[in-house]
Amino acid sequence: MANNEKLFDMFSPTTTEDWVAKITVDLKGADFDKKLVWRTNEGFNVQPFYRREDLQNVAHMGTLPGQFPYVRGTRDNNDWLIRQQIPGTTPSEINSEALHAIDRGADSIGIKLNGDITAEDLKVILSGIDLKRVELNISCCNGKAVEIARMLVDYLTANGLEKDFRGSIDFDPFKRLLRHGLEFPRDIKTEVVSMYATVKEVENFRCFAVNSVLLNNAGAYITQELGYALAWGAEWMNILTDAGLTPCEAASRIKFNMGISSNYFMELAKFRAARMLWAEIVKAYEAEDGCCKMMVHAVTSQFNQTIYDAHVNLLRSMTETMSAALAGVDSIETLPFDLQYKNPDEFSERIARNQQLLLREESHLNKVVDPAGGSYYIETLTASIAKVAWTLFNEVEENGGFYSLLKNGEVQKKVNESGVKRHTDVARRKEILLGTNQYPNFNETALDKIQKTPCGCGCGCATEVADGAVDALNFDRAASQFEQLRLDTERSGKRPKVFMLTIGNLAMRLARAQFSSNFFGCAGYEIIDNIGFQTVKEGVEAAVEKGADVVVLCSSDDEYAQYAPEAFKELDGRALFVVAGAPACMEELKAQGIEDFIHVRVNVLDTLVKFNAKLLN
């Protein structure tokens, strides 16, 4: 006879209040909310733990993958396409590179067409590419988008591929305002009608782009990117339905190209929330449920890519790719790690492809649909992100819609404000870029490896704003100011020496020497660390002997009252003097002429800029 006894019946249930009480005891009087509750930049709080009861009021619970509102995915599988952007300047070069990428695992290719392209050029580009199994995505000058789309449709028709083709053309008249602050020079509605008439016979040809990846690359927060992306999509729905398309015809031609930041769990939740909210938006146009599916292509972020310690970009892009894959997007482009300082080569392109192949072919992330479904944490994040993004979407709609706010520069202004905030957080180390503003490679140089001017917009060129234009997005990467600082050091031909004068309390001097080494290493200075000195005089003499430009006193707060004045007097201006820490006696030390203190509350970037001004002139 089977034993149906429930194993945990002997234990009384533990309530949320019980857990909070236990945690509060362990905190020993510290405030629970201040210590453990995380206030995100996205505009909501994250609790230190979640329970089943937290999902009771989450409206999207109970649906299955492939069911409206598609929070759990638009398909009954988790296969995604591996996109690679194809380099090349001539049709034959593009064709050769595309075939090479496809042969090595890419099943979606992106091609940027510049200049005048003929039907014969397109035929050369596509020669040997099996468009029944490979997705094709074309970007070009918007003024030529309809013409190129027509050439492609003619090619597909001539080869009997109208039913099998999957792909897109990146027609986006709004990105001109985002990049350059200028309006699209033609009538958008006329171009839209022409574009739809051109592609309508090819069922799976997406042609109206929502490029919120631009917002991501400008430093937008997750809810900000999502809220504006939804408003962008709604703008397309309004234009298309006003032009006479049915809601299903309109929605089936829109493609979302979204960025992925390194905020792993939140990005996973973002894509789930995006599908849910987009389904509700399209449903509001009285579309059938099956027409409410969002098609999303995800691109790893350029905002957090770095030139120094560039291989760390692999870690960033891997977590980004993984979060998008687990979230169930349709295709992913993992950017090469060296994109910011050179044209990617065979090695970096192969590694970028293989990052996805590892997740798909070896980790089998394509075998499980919505693995995050039911997670108390992820489901709560999904609902929280959806709520904030939906609020922003409604604000945009109430103020005239996405296009209207673009034309007066409001969208660009709000995103740029977020970018400034994130740059400040990087400068103060509230946001960490490993290898750039924390734990830098002290001896690395970059001048010799930079082969091109970095550009964060993803368009391959610098953005310029014409006179009279509204504000454009600022695509300065998070690392750009630290990189400029360090490149200034390299260009100067000097490399200031920073000497760690370690003395006194062993634990504190070692900790502060490490902190100070990482601090000054961000400017590319030479770091001279030491195991400790018996006397201040001994340490100062060693520093002078080494030719130190900066001497950093590393000890404990209690000992600074004695050691700092002694070291400052002994050094006697032969090098800049710095105290590592913010001791209680700081004001007394300042009264004695000691000016420089470094600690966790200072702005690292501003401090190092001032040191550069003193040391490199």
Coordinates of C-alpha atoms in Angstrom, one line a residue:
M1 CA 0.0 0.0 0.0
A2 CA 1.4 3.4 -1.0
N3 CA 2.4 5.7 1.7
N4 CA 0.7 9.0 0.9
E5 CA 2.0 10.8 4.0
K6 CA 3.1 14.4 3.3
L7 CA 6.6 14.7 4.5
F8 CA 6.4 18.3 5.7
D9 CA 3.1 18.0 7.6
M10 CA 5.0 17.7 10.8
F11 CA 6.4 21.2 10.3
S12 CA 4.3 24.3 10.9
P13 CA 4.3 26.7 7.9
T14 CA 6.7 29.6 8.0
T15 CA 5.1 33.0 7.1
T16 CA 6.8 35.9 5.4
E17 CA 6.6 37.8 8.7
D18 CA 8.5 35.0 10.4
W19 CA 11.3 35.2 7.7
V20 CA 11.5 39.0 8.1
A21 CA 11.7 38.7 11.9
K22 CA 14.5 36.2 11.6
I23 CA 16.4 38.3 9.1
T24 CA 15.9 41.4 11.3
V25 CA 17.5 39.6 14.2
D26 CA 20.4 38.6 12.0
L27 CA 20.8 42.2 10.9
K28 CA 21.5 43.1 14.5
G29 CA 19.5 46.3 14.5
A30 CA 20.2 47.4 10.9
D31 CA 17.2 48.7 8.9
F32 CA 15.8 45.9 6.7
D33 CA 14.7 48.2 3.9
K34 CA 18.0 50.2 3.8
K35 CA 20.2 47.1 4.1
L36 CA 18.5 44.6 1.9
V37 CA 15.9 46.2 -0.4
W38 CA 17.4 47.2 -3.7
R39 CA 16.0 50.4 -5.3
T40 CA 16.6 49.9 -9.0
N41 CA 17.3 52.5 -11.6
E42 CA 14.3 51.1 -13.4
G43 CA 12.0 52.7 -10.9
F44 CA 10.9 49.9 -8.5
N45 CA 12.2 48.0 -5.5
V46 CA 13.5 44.5 -5.4
Q47 CA 13.1 42.5 -2.3
P48 CA 15.8 40.1 -0.9
F49 CA 13.5 37.1 -1.2
Y50 CA 10.2 36.2 -2.8
R51 CA 7.5 33.6 -2.0
R52 CA 4.5 32.1 -3.7
E53 CA 2.2 34.7 -2.3
D54 CA 4.0 37.4 -4.3
L55 CA 2.6 35.9 -7.5
Q56 CA -1.1 36.0 -6.3
N57 CA -1.7 39.4 -7.9
V58 CA 0.4 38.8 -11.0
A59 CA -2.1 38.9 -13.8
H60 CA -0.1 37.0 -16.5
M61 CA 0.3 33.8 -14.4
G62 CA -1.4 30.7 -15.6
T63 CA -0.7 31.0 -19.3
L64 CA 1.3 28.6 -21.4
P65 CA 4.0 29.2 -24.1
G66 CA 2.4 30.1 -27.4
Q67 CA -0.7 31.4 -25.7
F68 CA -1.9 35.0 -25.5
P69 CA -0.5 37.4 -24.1
Y70 CA 2.7 35.4 -25.0
V71 CA 4.6 36.4 -21.9
R72 CA 6.0 32.8 -21.9
G73 CA 6.9 32.9 -25.6
T74 CA 5.3 33.1 -29.0
R75 CA 6.2 29.5 -29.9
D76 CA 6.1 26.1 -28.4
N77 CA 9.9 25.8 -28.7
N78 CA 12.8 28.0 -27.8
D79 CA 14.9 27.8 -31.0
W80 CA 16.4 31.2 -31.9
L81 CA 18.4 32.2 -35.0
I82 CA 22.1 33.1 -34.7
R83 CA 22.6 36.4 -36.5
Q84 CA 25.9 37.7 -37.8
Q85 CA 26.5 41.0 -39.4
I86 CA 28.4 40.5 -42.7
P87 CA 31.3 42.8 -43.6
G88 CA 32.4 43.6 -47.1
T89 CA 32.4 46.5 -49.5
T90 CA 31.7 44.7 -52.9
P91 CA 28.9 42.3 -53.7
S92 CA 31.4 39.4 -54.1
E93 CA 33.1 40.1 -50.8
I94 CA 29.7 40.2 -49.0
N95 CA 28.7 37.0 -50.6
S96 CA 32.0 35.3 -49.6
E97 CA 31.7 36.4 -46.0
A98 CA 28.1 35.4 -45.8
L99 CA 28.7 31.9 -47.1
H100 CA 31.6 31.6 -44.6
A101 CA 29.4 32.6 -41.7
I102 CA 26.6 30.3 -42.7
D103 CA 29.0 27.4 -43.1
R104 CA 30.2 28.0 -39.6
G105 CA 26.9 28.1 -37.8
A106 CA 25.1 31.4 -38.5
D107 CA 21.5 30.9 -39.7
S108 CA 20.6 34.6 -39.9
I109 CA 22.7 37.2 -41.7
G110 CA 22.6 40.9 -41.6
I111 CA 23.9 42.9 -44.6
K112 CA 24.4 46.6 -44.8
L113 CA 24.1 48.0 -48.3
N114 CA 25.8 51.3 -49.0
G115 CA 25.8 53.2 -52.3
D116 CA 24.0 52.3 -55.4
I117 CA 23.0 48.6 -55.6
T118 CA 21.7 47.0 -58.7
A119 CA 19.6 43.9 -59.1
E120 CA 22.7 42.2 -60.5
D121 CA 24.6 43.2 -57.4
L122 CA 21.9 41.7 -55.2
K123 CA 22.0 38.5 -57.3
V124 CA 25.8 38.2 -56.7
I125 CA 25.4 38.9 -52.9
L126 CA 22.8 36.1 -52.6
S127 CA 24.4 33.6 -54.9
G128 CA 24.7 30.2 -53.2
I129 CA 22.7 31.3 -50.0
D130 CA 19.8 29.0 -49.2
L131 CA 17.1 31.5 -48.3
K132 CA 14.8 28.6 -47.4
R133 CA 16.8 28.0 -44.2
V134 CA 18.8 31.3 -43.7
E135 CA 17.1 34.5 -42.5
L136 CA 18.2 37.6 -44.5
N137 CA 18.1 41.0 -42.9
I138 CA 19.1 44.1 -44.9
S139 CA 19.9 47.6 -43.7
C140 CA 20.5 50.5 -46.0
C141 CA 19.9 54.2 -46.5
N142 CA 16.1 54.7 -45.9
G143 CA 15.9 56.6 -49.1
K144 CA 16.7 53.4 -51.0
A145 CA 14.8 51.0 -48.8
V146 CA 11.8 50.6 -51.0
E147 CA 13.9 50.3 -54.1
I148 CA 16.1 47.5 -52.6
A149 CA 13.0 45.8 -51.2
R150 CA 11.6 45.7 -54.7
M151 CA 14.8 44.2 -56.0
L152 CA 14.7 41.5 -53.3
V153 CA 11.0 40.7 -53.9
D154 CA 11.8 40.3 -57.7
Y155 CA 14.7 38.0 -56.8
L156 CA 12.5 35.9 -54.5
T157 CA 9.7 35.7 -57.0
A158 CA 12.0 34.7 -59.8
N159 CA 13.3 31.9 -57.6
G160 CA 10.0 30.7 -56.2
L161 CA 10.9 31.7 -52.6
E162 CA 8.0 33.9 -51.7
K163 CA 6.5 31.3 -49.3
D164 CA 9.8 30.2 -47.8
F165 CA 11.6 33.5 -47.2
R166 CA 12.2 34.8 -43.7
G167 CA 13.8 38.2 -43.3
S168 CA 13.5 41.9 -43.0
I169 CA 14.6 45.3 -44.3
D170 CA 15.4 47.9 -41.8
F171 CA 13.0 50.7 -42.9
D172 CA 13.1 53.2 -40.1
P173 CA 12.4 56.9 -40.8
F174 CA 12.5 57.7 -37.1
K175 CA 16.2 56.8 -36.5
R176 CA 17.3 60.0 -38.3
L177 CA 15.8 62.1 -35.5
L178 CA 17.5 59.9 -32.9
R179 CA 20.9 59.9 -34.6
H180 CA 21.0 63.4 -36.1
G181 CA 18.1 65.3 -34.8
L182 CA 16.7 65.7 -38.3
E183 CA 13.3 64.7 -39.6
F184 CA 12.9 62.2 -42.4
P185 CA 13.0 64.2 -45.7
R186 CA 10.1 62.4 -47.4
D187 CA 6.4 61.9 -46.5
I188 CA 6.5 58.9 -44.2
K189 CA 3.0 57.7 -45.1
T190 CA 3.7 57.7 -48.8
E191 CA 6.9 55.7 -48.2
V192 CA 5.0 53.3 -45.9
V193 CA 2.3 52.6 -48.5
S194 CA 5.0 52.0 -51.2
M195 CA 7.0 49.7 -48.9
Y196 CA 3.9 47.6 -48.0
A197 CA 2.8 47.3 -51.6
T198 CA 6.2 46.1 -52.5
V199 CA 6.5 43.3 -49.9
K200 CA 2.9 42.3 -49.3
E201 CA 3.1 39.1 -51.4
V202 CA 6.0 37.8 -49.3
E203 CA 4.4 36.8 -46.1
N204 CA 7.4 36.7 -43.8
F205 CA 9.0 39.9 -44.9
R206 CA 9.2 42.3 -42.0
C207 CA 9.9 45.9 -43.1
F208 CA 8.9 48.4 -40.4
A209 CA 11.6 48.5 -37.7
V210 CA 11.5 49.5 -34.1
N211 CA 15.2 50.0 -33.4
S212 CA 15.2 50.5 -29.6
V213 CA 18.7 49.1 -29.6
L214 CA 19.7 52.7 -30.3
L215 CA 18.3 53.7 -27.0
N216 CA 20.1 50.9 -25.3
N217 CA 23.4 52.0 -26.9
A218 CA 22.8 55.5 -25.6
G219 CA 22.5 54.4 -22.0
A220 CA 18.7 54.0 -21.6
Y221 CA 17.5 52.1 -18.6
I222 CA 15.6 48.8 -19.2
T223 CA 12.1 50.1 -18.5
Q224 CA 12.9 53.2 -20.6
E225 CA 14.0 51.2 -23.6
L226 CA 10.9 49.0 -23.3
G227 CA 8.4 51.9 -22.8
Y228 CA 9.7 53.8 -25.8
A229 CA 9.9 50.7 -27.9
L230 CA 6.2 50.0 -27.3
A231 CA 5.3 53.6 -28.1
W232 CA 7.5 53.3 -31.3
G233 CA 5.6 50.1 -32.3
A234 CA 2.2 51.8 -31.6
E235 CA 3.3 54.7 -33.8
W236 CA 3.8 52.2 -36.6
M237 CA 0.4 50.6 -35.9
N238 CA -1.2 54.1 -36.2
I239 CA 0.5 55.0 -39.4
L240 CA -0.1 51.6 -41.0
T241 CA -3.8 51.3 -40.0
D242 CA -4.4 54.9 -41.1
A243 CA -2.9 53.9 -44.4
G244 CA -5.6 51.3 -44.8
L245 CA -3.9 48.1 -43.5
T246 CA -5.8 45.9 -41.2
P247 CA -4.3 45.5 -37.6
C248 CA -3.1 42.0 -38.5
E249 CA -1.4 43.2 -41.7
A250 CA 0.3 46.0 -39.8
A251 CA 1.5 44.0 -36.8
S252 CA 2.8 41.2 -39.0
R253 CA 5.3 43.6 -40.7
I254 CA 6.8 45.2 -37.6
K255 CA 10.0 43.9 -36.2
F256 CA 11.6 45.0 -32.9
N257 CA 15.4 45.2 -32.7
M258 CA 16.2 45.6 -29.0
G259 CA 19.4 45.9 -27.0
I260 CA 20.5 43.6 -24.2
S261 CA 22.3 45.1 -21.2
S262 CA 24.3 43.1 -18.7
N263 CA 21.6 43.2 -16.1
Y264 CA 21.0 39.5 -16.5
F265 CA 17.7 38.8 -14.7
M266 CA 16.1 42.1 -15.6
E267 CA 16.9 41.7 -19.3
L268 CA 15.3 38.2 -19.2
A269 CA 12.2 39.7 -17.6
K270 CA 12.2 42.7 -20.0
F271 CA 11.7 40.5 -23.1
R272 CA 8.9 38.5 -21.4
A273 CA 7.2 41.8 -20.4
A274 CA 7.7 43.2 -23.9
R275 CA 5.8 40.3 -25.5
M276 CA 3.0 40.6 -23.0
L277 CA 2.6 44.4 -23.4
W278 CA 2.9 44.4 -27.2
A279 CA 0.2 41.7 -27.4
E280 CA -2.1 43.9 -25.4
I281 CA -1.4 46.9 -27.6
V282 CA -2.1 45.1 -30.8
K283 CA -5.2 43.5 -29.3
A284 CA -6.5 47.0 -28.6
Y285 CA -6.6 47.5 -32.4
E286 CA -9.1 44.6 -32.5
A287 CA -6.6 42.2 -34.0
E288 CA -6.9 38.4 -33.6
D289 CA -4.8 36.8 -30.9
G290 CA -2.5 35.1 -33.4
C291 CA -1.6 38.5 -34.9
C292 CA -0.4 39.9 -31.5
K293 CA 2.9 38.0 -31.5
M294 CA 6.0 40.2 -31.1
M295 CA 9.0 39.4 -33.3
V296 CA 12.2 40.4 -31.4
H297 CA 15.7 40.5 -32.6
A298 CA 18.1 41.1 -29.7
V299 CA 21.6 42.7 -30.0
T300 CA 24.2 42.7 -27.2
S301 CA 24.9 46.2 -25.9
Q302 CA 27.7 48.5 -27.1
F303 CA 27.2 50.9 -24.2
N304 CA 29.2 48.7 -21.9
Q305 CA 31.8 47.6 -24.3
T306 CA 35.4 48.7 -23.6
I307 CA 38.7 49.1 -25.4
Y308 CA 40.9 48.4 -22.4
D309 CA 40.8 44.8 -21.2
A310 CA 38.5 44.1 -24.2
H311 CA 38.3 40.4 -23.6
V312 CA 36.0 41.2 -20.6
N313 CA 33.5 42.2 -23.4
L314 CA 33.2 38.4 -23.9
L315 CA 31.9 38.0 -20.4
R316 CA 29.5 40.8 -20.8
S317 CA 28.1 39.7 -24.1
M318 CA 27.9 36.0 -23.0
T319 CA 25.6 36.9 -20.0
E320 CA 23.6 39.2 -22.3
T321 CA 23.2 36.5 -25.0
M322 CA 22.2 34.0 -22.4
S323 CA 19.5 36.2 -20.9
A324 CA 18.0 36.9 -24.3
A325 CA 18.1 33.2 -25.2
L326 CA 16.4 32.1 -22.0
A327 CA 13.8 34.9 -22.6
G328 CA 12.7 33.3 -25.9
V329 CA 13.6 36.0 -28.5
D330 CA 13.5 35.1 -32.2
S331 CA 17.1 35.9 -33.1
I332 CA 20.3 37.2 -31.4
E333 CA 23.4 39.1 -32.6
T334 CA 26.3 38.7 -30.3
L335 CA 28.7 41.6 -31.1
P336 CA 32.5 40.8 -31.5
F337 CA 34.6 41.8 -28.5
D338 CA 36.9 44.0 -30.5
L339 CA 34.2 46.0 -32.3
Q340 CA 35.1 49.3 -30.6
Y341 CA 38.6 49.7 -31.8
K342 CA 38.9 47.7 -35.0
N343 CA 37.0 46.0 -37.7
P344 CA 36.2 42.5 -36.3
D345 CA 38.5 39.8 -37.7
E346 CA 38.0 36.1 -38.4
F347 CA 38.8 35.2 -34.8
S348 CA 36.5 37.7 -33.0
E349 CA 33.6 36.9 -35.4
R350 CA 34.1 33.2 -34.8
I351 CA 34.1 33.7 -31.1
A352 CA 30.9 35.8 -31.3
R353 CA 29.2 33.0 -33.3
N354 CA 30.5 30.3 -31.0
Q355 CA 29.1 32.0 -27.9
Q356 CA 25.6 31.3 -29.2
L357 CA 26.5 27.9 -30.5
L358 CA 27.7 27.0 -27.0
L359 CA 24.4 28.0 -25.5
R360 CA 22.4 26.2 -28.2
E361 CA 24.3 23.1 -29.1
E362 CA 26.2 22.4 -25.9
S363 CA 24.1 24.0 -23.1
H364 CA 20.8 23.1 -25.0
L365 CA 19.0 26.3 -24.0
N366 CA 16.8 25.8 -27.0
K367 CA 15.4 22.7 -25.6
V368 CA 13.4 24.3 -22.7
V369 CA 10.6 26.8 -23.3
D370 CA 10.5 29.7 -20.8
P371 CA 12.7 28.0 -18.1
A372 CA 12.1 31.1 -15.9
G373 CA 8.4 30.6 -15.9
G374 CA 7.1 30.2 -12.3
S375 CA 10.2 31.7 -10.7
Y376 CA 9.0 34.0 -8.0
Y377 CA 11.8 36.4 -8.7
I378 CA 11.6 36.5 -12.5
E379 CA 7.8 36.6 -12.6
T380 CA 7.8 39.5 -10.1
L381 CA 10.5 41.3 -12.1
T382 CA 8.4 40.8 -15.3
A383 CA 5.4 42.3 -13.7
S384 CA 7.4 45.2 -12.2
I385 CA 9.2 46.1 -15.4
A386 CA 5.9 45.8 -17.3
K387 CA 4.2 48.2 -14.9
V388 CA 6.9 50.9 -15.2
A389 CA 7.3 50.5 -18.9
W390 CA 3.5 50.7 -19.4
T391 CA 3.3 53.9 -17.4
L392 CA 6.0 55.4 -19.7
F393 CA 4.1 54.2 -22.8
N394 CA 0.9 55.9 -21.6
E395 CA 2.8 59.1 -20.9
V396 CA 4.1 59.1 -24.4
E397 CA 0.6 58.4 -25.9
E398 CA -1.0 61.2 -23.7
N399 CA 1.6 63.7 -25.0
G400 CA 1.0 63.1 -28.7
G401 CA 2.8 59.8 -29.4
F402 CA 6.3 58.7 -30.1
Y403 CA 6.9 60.6 -33.4
S404 CA 5.6 63.9 -31.8
L405 CA 8.0 63.5 -28.9
L406 CA 10.9 62.6 -31.2
K407 CA 10.3 65.8 -33.2
N408 CA 10.6 68.0 -30.2
G409 CA 13.6 66.1 -28.8
E410 CA 11.9 64.9 -25.7
V411 CA 12.7 61.2 -26.1
Q412 CA 16.4 62.0 -26.9
K413 CA 16.5 64.3 -23.9
K414 CA 15.2 61.7 -21.5
V415 CA 17.5 59.0 -22.7
N416 CA 20.5 61.3 -22.7
E417 CA 19.7 62.2 -19.1
S418 CA 19.8 58.5 -18.2
G419 CA 23.2 58.2 -20.1
V420 CA 24.6 61.1 -18.0
K421 CA 23.4 59.5 -14.8
R422 CA 25.0 56.2 -15.8
H423 CA 28.3 57.9 -16.7
T424 CA 28.3 59.6 -13.3
D425 CA 27.6 56.2 -11.7
V426 CA 30.6 54.7 -13.6
A427 CA 32.8 57.7 -12.5
R428 CA 31.8 57.0 -8.9
R429 CA 32.0 53.2 -9.3
K430 CA 28.4 52.7 -8.5
E431 CA 28.3 50.9 -11.8
I432 CA 31.3 48.7 -12.4
L433 CA 33.1 48.1 -15.7
L434 CA 35.6 45.4 -14.9
G435 CA 39.0 46.3 -16.3
T436 CA 38.1 50.0 -16.8
N437 CA 36.9 51.6 -13.6
Q438 CA 37.7 48.7 -11.3
Y439 CA 40.6 46.1 -11.4
P440 CA 42.3 47.5 -14.5
N441 CA 45.2 45.8 -16.1
F442 CA 47.9 48.3 -14.9
N443 CA 50.4 47.6 -17.7
E444 CA 48.0 47.4 -20.7
T445 CA 48.3 50.0 -23.5
A446 CA 45.7 50.6 -26.2
L447 CA 47.0 53.3 -28.6
D448 CA 48.7 50.7 -30.7
K449 CA 45.6 48.5 -31.2
I450 CA 43.1 51.2 -32.0
Q451 CA 42.4 51.1 -35.8
K452 CA 39.2 53.0 -36.0
T453 CA 37.3 55.7 -34.1
P454 CA 34.8 54.0 -31.7
C455 CA 31.1 54.6 -32.4
G456 CA 28.4 53.4 -30.1
C457 CA 25.4 53.9 -32.3
G458 CA 25.7 50.7 -34.2
C459 CA 25.6 52.4 -37.5
G460 CA 29.3 52.2 -38.2
C461 CA 29.8 56.0 -38.3
A462 CA 30.0 59.0 -36.1
T463 CA 26.8 61.0 -35.5
E464 CA 26.7 64.7 -36.3
V465 CA 23.9 67.1 -35.4
A466 CA 23.1 69.7 -38.0
D467 CA 22.4 73.3 -37.1
G468 CA 18.8 73.8 -36.2
A469 CA 18.2 70.2 -35.4
V470 CA 16.7 68.9 -32.2
D471 CA 18.9 67.0 -29.7
A472 CA 20.2 63.7 -30.9
L473 CA 21.1 60.7 -28.8
N474 CA 24.6 60.7 -27.2
F475 CA 26.3 57.4 -28.0
D476 CA 29.3 57.8 -25.7
R477 CA 29.9 54.4 -24.2
A478 CA 30.1 54.1 -20.4
A479 CA 33.8 53.6 -20.5
S480 CA 34.6 56.4 -22.9
Q481 CA 35.7 59.0 -20.3
F482 CA 37.9 56.6 -18.5
E483 CA 39.4 55.5 -21.8
Q484 CA 40.1 59.1 -22.8
L485 CA 41.8 59.6 -19.4
R486 CA 44.0 56.6 -19.9
L487 CA 44.8 57.4 -23.6
D488 CA 45.8 60.9 -22.5
T489 CA 48.4 59.2 -20.2
E490 CA 49.6 57.1 -23.1
R491 CA 49.8 60.0 -25.5
S492 CA 51.8 62.2 -23.0
G493 CA 54.8 59.9 -23.2
K494 CA 54.9 60.0 -19.4
R495 CA 53.8 57.3 -17.0
P496 CA 53.5 58.7 -13.5
K497 CA 54.7 56.4 -10.7
V498 CA 52.4 55.9 -7.7
F499 CA 54.1 54.5 -4.6
M500 CA 52.2 52.7 -1.9
L501 CA 53.6 53.7 1.5
T502 CA 52.2 50.9 3.6
I503 CA 52.6 51.0 7.3
G504 CA 50.9 50.1 10.5
N505 CA 47.9 47.8 10.8
L506 CA 48.5 44.9 8.5
A507 CA 44.9 44.2 7.3
M508 CA 44.1 47.9 6.7
R509 CA 47.3 48.7 4.9
L510 CA 46.9 45.8 2.5
A511 CA 43.3 46.6 1.8
R512 CA 44.0 50.2 1.2
A513 CA 47.0 49.5 -0.9
Q514 CA 44.9 47.3 -3.2
F515 CA 42.1 50.0 -3.3
S516 CA 44.6 52.7 -4.2
S517 CA 46.4 50.5 -6.8
N518 CA 43.1 49.9 -8.6
F519 CA 42.2 53.6 -8.2
F520 CA 45.3 55.0 -9.9
G521 CA 45.6 52.1 -12.3
C522 CA 42.5 53.3 -14.0
A523 CA 44.6 56.2 -15.3
G524 CA 47.3 53.9 -16.6
Y525 CA 49.9 55.0 -13.9
E526 CA 52.7 52.7 -12.9
I527 CA 51.9 51.2 -9.5
I528 CA 54.7 50.4 -7.0
D529 CA 53.2 48.3 -4.1
N530 CA 55.1 47.3 -1.0
I531 CA 54.7 44.8 1.8
G532 CA 55.2 47.4 4.5
F533 CA 57.7 49.7 6.2
Q534 CA 58.7 50.0 9.9
T535 CA 58.9 53.8 9.9
V536 CA 57.5 56.6 7.8
K537 CA 61.0 57.9 7.1
E538 CA 62.0 54.5 5.6
G539 CA 58.9 54.5 3.4
V540 CA 59.4 58.1 2.1
E541 CA 63.1 57.4 1.3
A542 CA 62.1 54.3 -0.7
A543 CA 59.5 56.3 -2.6
V544 CA 62.0 59.0 -3.5
E545 CA 64.5 56.4 -4.5
K546 CA 62.0 54.9 -6.9
G547 CA 61.2 58.3 -8.4
A548 CA 57.6 58.3 -7.2
D549 CA 55.3 61.1 -8.6
V550 CA 52.6 60.2 -6.1
V551 CA 53.0 58.7 -2.6
V552 CA 49.8 57.1 -1.1
L553 CA 49.8 56.6 2.6
C554 CA 48.1 53.3 3.4
S555 CA 47.3 52.6 7.0
S556 CA 44.3 52.5 9.4
D557 CA 42.1 55.5 10.4
D558 CA 43.4 55.5 13.9
E559 CA 47.0 55.7 12.8
Y560 CA 46.6 58.5 10.3
A561 CA 46.6 61.2 12.9
Q562 CA 50.2 60.2 13.6
Y563 CA 51.5 58.9 10.3
A564 CA 50.0 61.4 7.8
P565 CA 51.5 64.6 9.2
E566 CA 54.9 62.9 9.6
A567 CA 54.9 61.5 6.1
F568 CA 53.7 64.8 4.6
K569 CA 56.5 66.7 6.3
E570 CA 59.1 64.1 5.5
L571 CA 58.1 64.1 1.8
D572 CA 58.4 67.9 1.7
G573 CA 56.8 68.4 -1.7
R574 CA 59.1 65.9 -3.6
A575 CA 55.9 64.1 -4.8
L576 CA 52.2 64.5 -4.5
F577 CA 50.9 63.1 -1.2
V578 CA 47.6 61.2 -0.9
V579 CA 45.9 59.6 2.1
A580 CA 43.9 56.4 1.3
G581 CA 40.7 56.7 3.3
A582 CA 38.4 59.2 5.0
P583 CA 39.6 59.2 8.6
A584 CA 37.8 61.1 11.4
C585 CA 40.9 63.4 11.6
M586 CA 40.5 64.5 7.9
E587 CA 39.8 68.1 8.7
E588 CA 42.7 68.3 11.0
L589 CA 45.0 66.9 8.3
K590 CA 43.6 69.3 5.8
A591 CA 44.5 72.2 8.1
Q592 CA 48.1 71.0 8.0
G593 CA 48.1 71.2 4.2
I594 CA 47.2 67.7 3.2
E595 CA 44.7 68.0 0.3
D596 CA 44.2 64.7 -1.3
F597 CA 42.1 61.8 0.1
I598 CA 40.8 58.9 -1.9
H599 CA 38.0 56.7 -0.7
V600 CA 34.9 54.9 -1.9
R601 CA 32.8 58.1 -1.9
V602 CA 35.0 60.2 -4.2
N603 CA 34.4 60.6 -7.9
V604 CA 37.2 58.4 -9.3
L605 CA 37.1 60.0 -12.8
D606 CA 37.1 63.6 -11.6
T607 CA 39.9 62.9 -9.2
L608 CA 42.1 61.2 -11.8
V609 CA 41.5 64.0 -14.3
K610 CA 42.9 66.4 -11.7
F611 CA 45.9 64.2 -11.2
N612 CA 46.5 64.0 -14.9
A613 CA 46.4 67.8 -15.1
K614 CA 49.1 68.0 -12.4
L615 CA 51.3 65.1 -13.6
L616 CA 51.2 65.2 -17.4
N617 CA 52.0 68.9 -18.0

